[in-house]
GROMACS .gro file of C-alpha atoms in nm:
model
  269
    1MET     CA    1   0.702  -0.319   2.378
    2GLN     CA    2   0.416  -0.127   2.220
    3THR     CA    3   0.382  -0.183   1.848
    4LEU     CA    4   0.352   0.097   1.596
    5ALA     CA    5  -0.007  -0.007   1.523
    6ASP     CA    6  -0.097   0.006   1.894
    7ALA     CA    7   0.071   0.345   1.929
    8LEU     CA    8  -0.128   0.488   1.640
    9LEU     CA    9  -0.451   0.349   1.785
   10GLU     CA   10  -0.366   0.510   2.118
   11TYR     CA   11  -0.293   0.837   1.939
   12ARG     CA   12  -0.632   0.826   1.768
   13ARG     CA   13  -0.808   0.754   2.099
   14ILE     CA   14  -0.645   1.059   2.257
   15HIS     CA   15  -0.673   1.302   1.968
   16GLY     CA   16  -0.980   1.162   1.791
   17PRO     CA   17  -1.013   1.058   1.425
   18GLN     CA   18  -0.915   1.290   1.146
   19THR     CA   19  -1.219   1.466   1.003
   20GLY     CA   20  -1.291   1.714   0.729
   21SER     CA   21  -1.188   1.725   0.368
   22LEU     CA   22  -0.883   1.554   0.221
   23VAL     CA   23  -0.566   1.740   0.321
   24ARG     CA   24  -0.326   1.841   0.046
   25ASP     CA   25  -0.025   1.747   0.258
   26TRP     CA   26  -0.032   1.451   0.500
   27ARG     CA   27   0.199   1.641   0.735
   28GLU     CA   28  -0.087   1.877   0.816
   29THR     CA   29  -0.242   1.596   1.026
   30LEU     CA   30   0.065   1.554   1.250
   31PRO     CA   31   0.113   1.706   1.597
   32LYS     CA   32   0.295   2.040   1.589
   33GLY     CA   33   0.671   1.988   1.569
   34SER     CA   34   0.646   1.615   1.490
   35LEU     CA   35   0.919   1.465   1.271
   36TRP     CA   36   0.714   1.154   1.196
   37GLN     CA   37   0.682   1.035   0.837
   38ALA     CA   38   0.552   0.717   0.675
   39GLY     CA   39   0.771   0.427   0.784
   40SER     CA   40   0.903   0.602   1.098
   41LYS     CA   41   0.957   0.373   1.394
   42CYS     CA   42   0.783   0.574   1.663
   43ARG     CA   43   0.444   0.730   1.733
   44PRO     CA   44   0.387   1.083   1.596
   45ASP     CA   45   0.367   1.248   1.941
   46CYS     CA   46   0.663   1.071   2.107
   47PRO     CA   47   0.819   1.326   2.352
   48ARG     CA   48   1.168   1.180   2.304
   49CYS     CA   49   1.210   1.177   1.926
   50LEU     CA   50   0.896   1.361   1.799
   51GLY     CA   51   0.814   1.054   1.593
   52ALA     CA   52   1.141   1.021   1.400
   53GLY     CA   53   1.242   0.700   1.580
   54TRP     CA   54   1.595   0.822   1.654
   55GLY     CA   55   1.788   1.121   1.790
   56ARG     CA   56   2.129   1.239   1.905
   57MET     CA   57   2.262   1.262   2.261
   58ASP     CA   58   2.365   1.596   2.410
   59VAL     CA   59   2.723   1.500   2.501
   60PRO     CA   60   3.065   1.671   2.475
   61THR     CA   61   3.243   1.657   2.141
   62TRP     CA   62   3.508   1.421   2.284
   63SER     CA   63   3.248   1.160   2.373
   64PRO     CA   64   3.232   0.852   2.144
   65LEU     CA   65   2.855   0.909   2.138
   66PHE     CA   66   2.884   1.261   1.996
   67GLY     CA   67   2.704   1.292   1.664
   68ARG     CA   68   2.585   0.931   1.664
   69ALA     CA   69   2.224   0.851   1.580
   70ILE     CA   70   2.065   0.679   1.879
   71GLU     CA   71   1.748   0.477   1.846
   72CYS     CA   72   1.457   0.605   2.054
   73PRO     CA   73   1.370   0.365   2.340
   74ASN     CA   74   1.005   0.390   2.235
   75ALA     CA   75   1.081   0.276   1.880
   76ASP     CA   76   0.908  -0.029   1.738
   77ASN     CA   77   1.156  -0.302   1.638
   78SER     CA   78   0.904  -0.575   1.558
   79LEU     CA   79   0.927  -0.785   1.244
   80ALA     CA   80   0.588  -0.646   1.139
   81TYR     CA   81   0.731  -0.294   1.156
   82GLN     CA   82   1.040  -0.388   0.955
   83GLN     CA   83   0.824  -0.543   0.683
   84SER     CA   84   0.590  -0.245   0.685
   85HIS     CA   85   0.883  -0.003   0.660
   86ASP     CA   86   1.037  -0.193   0.368
   87MET     CA   87   0.705  -0.201   0.185
   88ALA     CA   88   0.639   0.168   0.256
   89GLU     CA   89   0.968   0.257   0.089
   90ARG     CA   90   0.887   0.041  -0.212
   91SER     CA   91   0.529   0.164  -0.244
   92ARG     CA   92   0.476   0.417  -0.522
   93LEU     CA   93   0.260   0.648  -0.308
   94SER     CA   94   0.312   1.024  -0.314
   95LEU     CA   95   0.337   1.216   0.012
   96THR     CA   96  -0.019   1.334  -0.043
   97ALA     CA   97  -0.147   0.979  -0.105
   98LEU     CA   98   0.017   0.855   0.215
   99GLY     CA   99  -0.229   1.081   0.398
  100TYR     CA  100  -0.540   0.936   0.231
  101ARG     CA  101  -0.798   0.792   0.472
  102TRP     CA  102  -1.140   0.633   0.429
  103THR     CA  103  -1.288   0.906   0.648
  104THR     CA  104  -1.156   1.180   0.422
  105MET     CA  105  -1.204   1.002   0.092
  106LEU     CA  106  -1.382   1.193  -0.179
  107HIS     CA  107  -1.752   1.126  -0.135
  108VAL     CA  108  -1.884   1.026  -0.477
  109SER     CA  109  -2.168   0.778  -0.503
  110HIS     CA  110  -2.017   0.556  -0.772
  111LEU     CA  111  -1.720   0.471  -0.545
  112ASN     CA  112  -1.927   0.358  -0.246
  113GLU     CA  113  -1.947  -0.004  -0.361
  114ALA     CA  114  -1.578  -0.015  -0.455
  115LYS     CA  115  -1.487   0.120  -0.113
  116ARG     CA  116  -1.716  -0.133   0.058
  117VAL     CA  117  -1.575  -0.442  -0.114
  118VAL     CA  118  -1.214  -0.332  -0.057
  119GLN     CA  119  -1.279  -0.266   0.312
  120GLU     CA  120  -1.456  -0.600   0.350
  121THR     CA  121  -1.165  -0.783   0.190
  122LEU     CA  122  -0.910  -0.603   0.408
  123ASP     CA  123  -1.115  -0.679   0.720
  124ARG     CA  124  -1.120  -1.053   0.651
  125GLN     CA  125  -0.748  -1.034   0.556
  126TRP     CA  126  -0.763  -1.251   0.245
  127GLY     CA  127  -0.903  -1.241  -0.105
  128TRP     CA  128  -0.897  -1.043  -0.429
  129VAL     CA  129  -1.074  -0.733  -0.553
  130TYR     CA  130  -1.072  -0.652  -0.925
  131LEU     CA  131  -1.191  -0.301  -1.015
  132TRP     CA  132  -1.224  -0.228  -1.384
  133GLY     CA  133  -1.372   0.030  -1.617
  134GLU     CA  134  -1.300   0.342  -1.815
  135PRO     CA  135  -1.021   0.576  -1.694
  136GLY     CA  136  -1.105   0.846  -1.441
  137PRO     CA  137  -1.382   0.743  -1.196
  138GLY     CA  138  -1.148   0.685  -0.900
  139LYS     CA  139  -1.023   0.324  -0.905
  140THR     CA  140  -0.669   0.439  -0.831
  141HIS     CA  141  -0.788   0.657  -0.543
  142VAL     CA  142  -0.956   0.356  -0.379
  143LEU     CA  143  -0.642   0.142  -0.409
  144GLN     CA  144  -0.413   0.415  -0.278
  145THR     CA  145  -0.641   0.487   0.017
  146ALA     CA  146  -0.647   0.117   0.108
  147VAL     CA  147  -0.267   0.096   0.109
  148ALA     CA  148  -0.225   0.425   0.299
  149GLU     CA  149  -0.464   0.298   0.568
  150CYS     CA  150  -0.269  -0.027   0.599
  151LEU     CA  151   0.067   0.148   0.626
  152SER     CA  152  -0.066   0.388   0.889
  153ALA     CA  153  -0.161   0.082   1.098
  154GLY     CA  154   0.181  -0.080   1.055
  155GLN     CA  155   0.055  -0.346   0.813
  156PRO     CA  156   0.282  -0.438   0.519
  157ALA     CA  157   0.118  -0.307   0.201
  158VAL     CA  158   0.232  -0.184  -0.140
  159TYR     CA  159   0.068   0.022  -0.412
  160ILE     CA  160   0.236  -0.008  -0.752
  161THR     CA  161   0.145   0.001  -1.120
  162TRP     CA  162   0.193  -0.316  -1.320
  163PRO     CA  163   0.462  -0.159  -1.546
  164ASP     CA  164   0.654  -0.036  -1.239
  165LEU     CA  165   0.634  -0.379  -1.075
  166LEU     CA  166   0.781  -0.537  -1.388
  167ASP     CA  167   1.058  -0.274  -1.393
  168ASP     CA  168   1.136  -0.349  -1.027
  169LEU     CA  169   1.177  -0.718  -1.109
  170ARG     CA  170   1.396  -0.640  -1.413
  171HIS     CA  171   1.627  -0.431  -1.194
  172ALA     CA  172   1.639  -0.709  -0.935
  173ILE     CA  173   1.744  -0.955  -1.204
  174SER     CA  174   2.021  -0.720  -1.319
  175ARG     CA  175   2.148  -0.707  -0.960
  176GLU     CA  176   2.117  -1.086  -0.931
  177ASP     CA  177   1.857  -1.041  -0.655
  178ASP     CA  178   1.659  -1.365  -0.667
  179THR     CA  179   1.443  -1.281  -0.362
  180ARG     CA  180   1.242  -0.990  -0.504
  181LEU     CA  181   0.969  -1.194  -0.675
  182GLU     CA  182   0.912  -1.386  -0.352
  183GLN     CA  183   0.867  -1.059  -0.164
  184TRP     CA  184   0.601  -0.948  -0.410
  185ARG     CA  185   0.431  -1.285  -0.383
  186GLU     CA  186   0.419  -1.280  -0.003
  187VAL     CA  187   0.344  -0.918   0.096
  188GLY     CA  188   0.027  -0.898   0.304
  189VAL     CA  189  -0.157  -0.641   0.091
  190LEU     CA  190  -0.060  -0.581  -0.272
  191ALA     CA  191  -0.245  -0.320  -0.480
  192ILE     CA  192  -0.162  -0.343  -0.850
  193ASP     CA  193  -0.284  -0.057  -1.069
  194GLU     CA  194  -0.302  -0.050  -1.449
  195LEU     CA  195  -0.290  -0.425  -1.499
  196GLY     CA  196  -0.271  -0.492  -1.871
  197ARG     CA  197  -0.079  -0.171  -1.952
  198ALA     CA  198   0.259  -0.341  -2.013
  199LYS     CA  199   0.369  -0.491  -2.341
  200GLU     CA  200   0.296  -0.863  -2.339
  201THR     CA  201   0.606  -1.079  -2.379
  202GLU     CA  202   0.696  -1.432  -2.281
  203TRP     CA  203   0.875  -1.296  -1.973
  204THR     CA  204   0.588  -1.071  -1.857
  205SER     CA  205   0.344  -1.360  -1.903
  206GLU     CA  206   0.570  -1.580  -1.690
  207VAL     CA  207   0.589  -1.314  -1.416
  208GLU     CA  208   0.212  -1.268  -1.428
  209LEU     CA  209   0.161  -1.641  -1.378
  210LYS     CA  210   0.421  -1.683  -1.102
  211LEU     CA  211   0.304  -1.380  -0.908
  212LEU     CA  212  -0.075  -1.386  -0.942
  213ASP     CA  213  -0.122  -1.763  -0.937
  214HIS     CA  214   0.081  -1.784  -0.615
  215ARG     CA  215  -0.119  -1.506  -0.449
  216TYR     CA  216  -0.441  -1.673  -0.565
  217ALA     CA  217  -0.332  -1.997  -0.397
  218LEU     CA  218  -0.245  -1.814  -0.074
  219SER     CA  219  -0.591  -1.656  -0.063
  220THR     CA  220  -0.795  -1.964  -0.153
  221ALA     CA  221  -0.596  -2.237   0.023
  222GLU     CA  222  -0.442  -2.054   0.318
  223ARG     CA  223  -0.686  -1.764   0.360
  224ARG     CA  224  -0.411  -1.502   0.374
  225THR     CA  225  -0.287  -1.209   0.163
  226VAL     CA  226  -0.505  -0.947  -0.004
  227THR     CA  227  -0.461  -0.858  -0.371
  228LEU     CA  228  -0.629  -0.543  -0.503
  229ILE     CA  229  -0.620  -0.484  -0.878
  230ALA     CA  230  -0.741  -0.197  -1.096
  231SER     CA  231  -0.753  -0.199  -1.475
  232ASN     CA  232  -0.930  -0.052  -1.774
  233ASP     CA  233  -0.989  -0.403  -1.909
  234ALA     CA  234  -1.279  -0.638  -1.841
  235PRO     CA  235  -1.177  -0.981  -1.703
  236SER     CA  236  -1.257  -1.136  -2.040
  237ALA     CA  237  -0.963  -0.945  -2.192
  238TYR     CA  238  -0.717  -1.182  -2.021
  239ASN     CA  239  -0.633  -1.544  -2.086
  240SER     CA  240  -0.868  -1.804  -1.941
  241TRP     CA  241  -0.664  -1.894  -1.631
  242LEU     CA  242  -0.644  -1.533  -1.510
  243ALA     CA  243  -1.002  -1.445  -1.611
  244SER     CA  244  -1.133  -1.738  -1.407
  245ARG     CA  245  -0.940  -1.621  -1.101
  246LEU     CA  246  -1.053  -1.259  -1.133
  247THR     CA  247  -1.417  -1.373  -1.144
  248ASP     CA  248  -1.390  -1.630  -0.862
  249ALA     CA  249  -1.718  -1.604  -0.667
  250ARG     CA  250  -1.526  -1.589  -0.337
  251PHE     CA  251  -1.374  -1.259  -0.447
  252PHE     CA  252  -1.507  -0.927  -0.577
  253CYS     CA  253  -1.505  -0.825  -0.942
  254LEU     CA  254  -1.661  -0.484  -0.992
  255GLU     CA  255  -1.702  -0.254  -1.289
  256VAL     CA  256  -1.660   0.106  -1.171
  257LYS     CA  257  -1.869   0.350  -1.370
  258GLY     CA  258  -1.895   0.720  -1.307
  259LEU     CA  259  -1.785   1.070  -1.389
  260ASP     CA  260  -1.426   1.114  -1.502
  261MET     CA  261  -1.300   1.287  -1.187
  262ARG     CA  262  -0.988   1.424  -1.358
  263LYS     CA  263  -1.197   1.591  -1.626
  264ALA     CA  264  -1.440   1.726  -1.367
  265MET     CA  265  -1.155   1.880  -1.162
  266ARG     CA  266  -1.005   2.042  -1.473
  267GLN     CA  267  -1.341   2.197  -1.560
  268ALA     CA  268  -1.390   2.318  -1.201
  269ALA     CA  269  -1.047   2.481  -1.207
   0.00000   0.00000   0.00000
């Protein structure tokens, strides 16, 4: 059975890569009439389901199949898809951000190095990237583009802010879900934005240690998982064990300097 990633590659070979400026709505890049959305189980131009991954049979009302949702025979049922779908639902990406691509990324010189080190880390499929600096130059945009690219290829990836990740774990605890932390520790690509923006408590420090130390071990010892982090704080702002991991010479630690893009867009408007 063809995987979702293979189907998307085939689609790109037929229709060519997306070009031009960043689209305001990711749906503008879909074939006309397609029902595909991020996490759907079928290719965007599937003639059976138009990308939705399911449909309904045209049968009489007395049939037991009437009104039932039927899975498209072209749908991808692989474990990789299921993980990607679960992560896509958990990822805090807007509909617009799901359409971000490297080829349509805003071309500003101060982001070239950030883009390069993130792509290099994703290509080798293990390691950390720590982007830090003043608010506004585009650190978040780089992280969101990386995750959107992974999801479009069927690779499990999540973008989330550090405060939202902590909230997700708090809710899991209230529901007595003891598997959630392990899911965050094991996801293939995890992009954490705004590290350092949550109030420091004994519990948040424990989560920070359990999550980041585990992902560090997976990258260094097993050469798997990618962790992308963005923050306003220099590595020296953290305790010694985390600072030493952020500045590990096998990884990338980059200060992003440049024009505040939010301020520039407000002035242009």
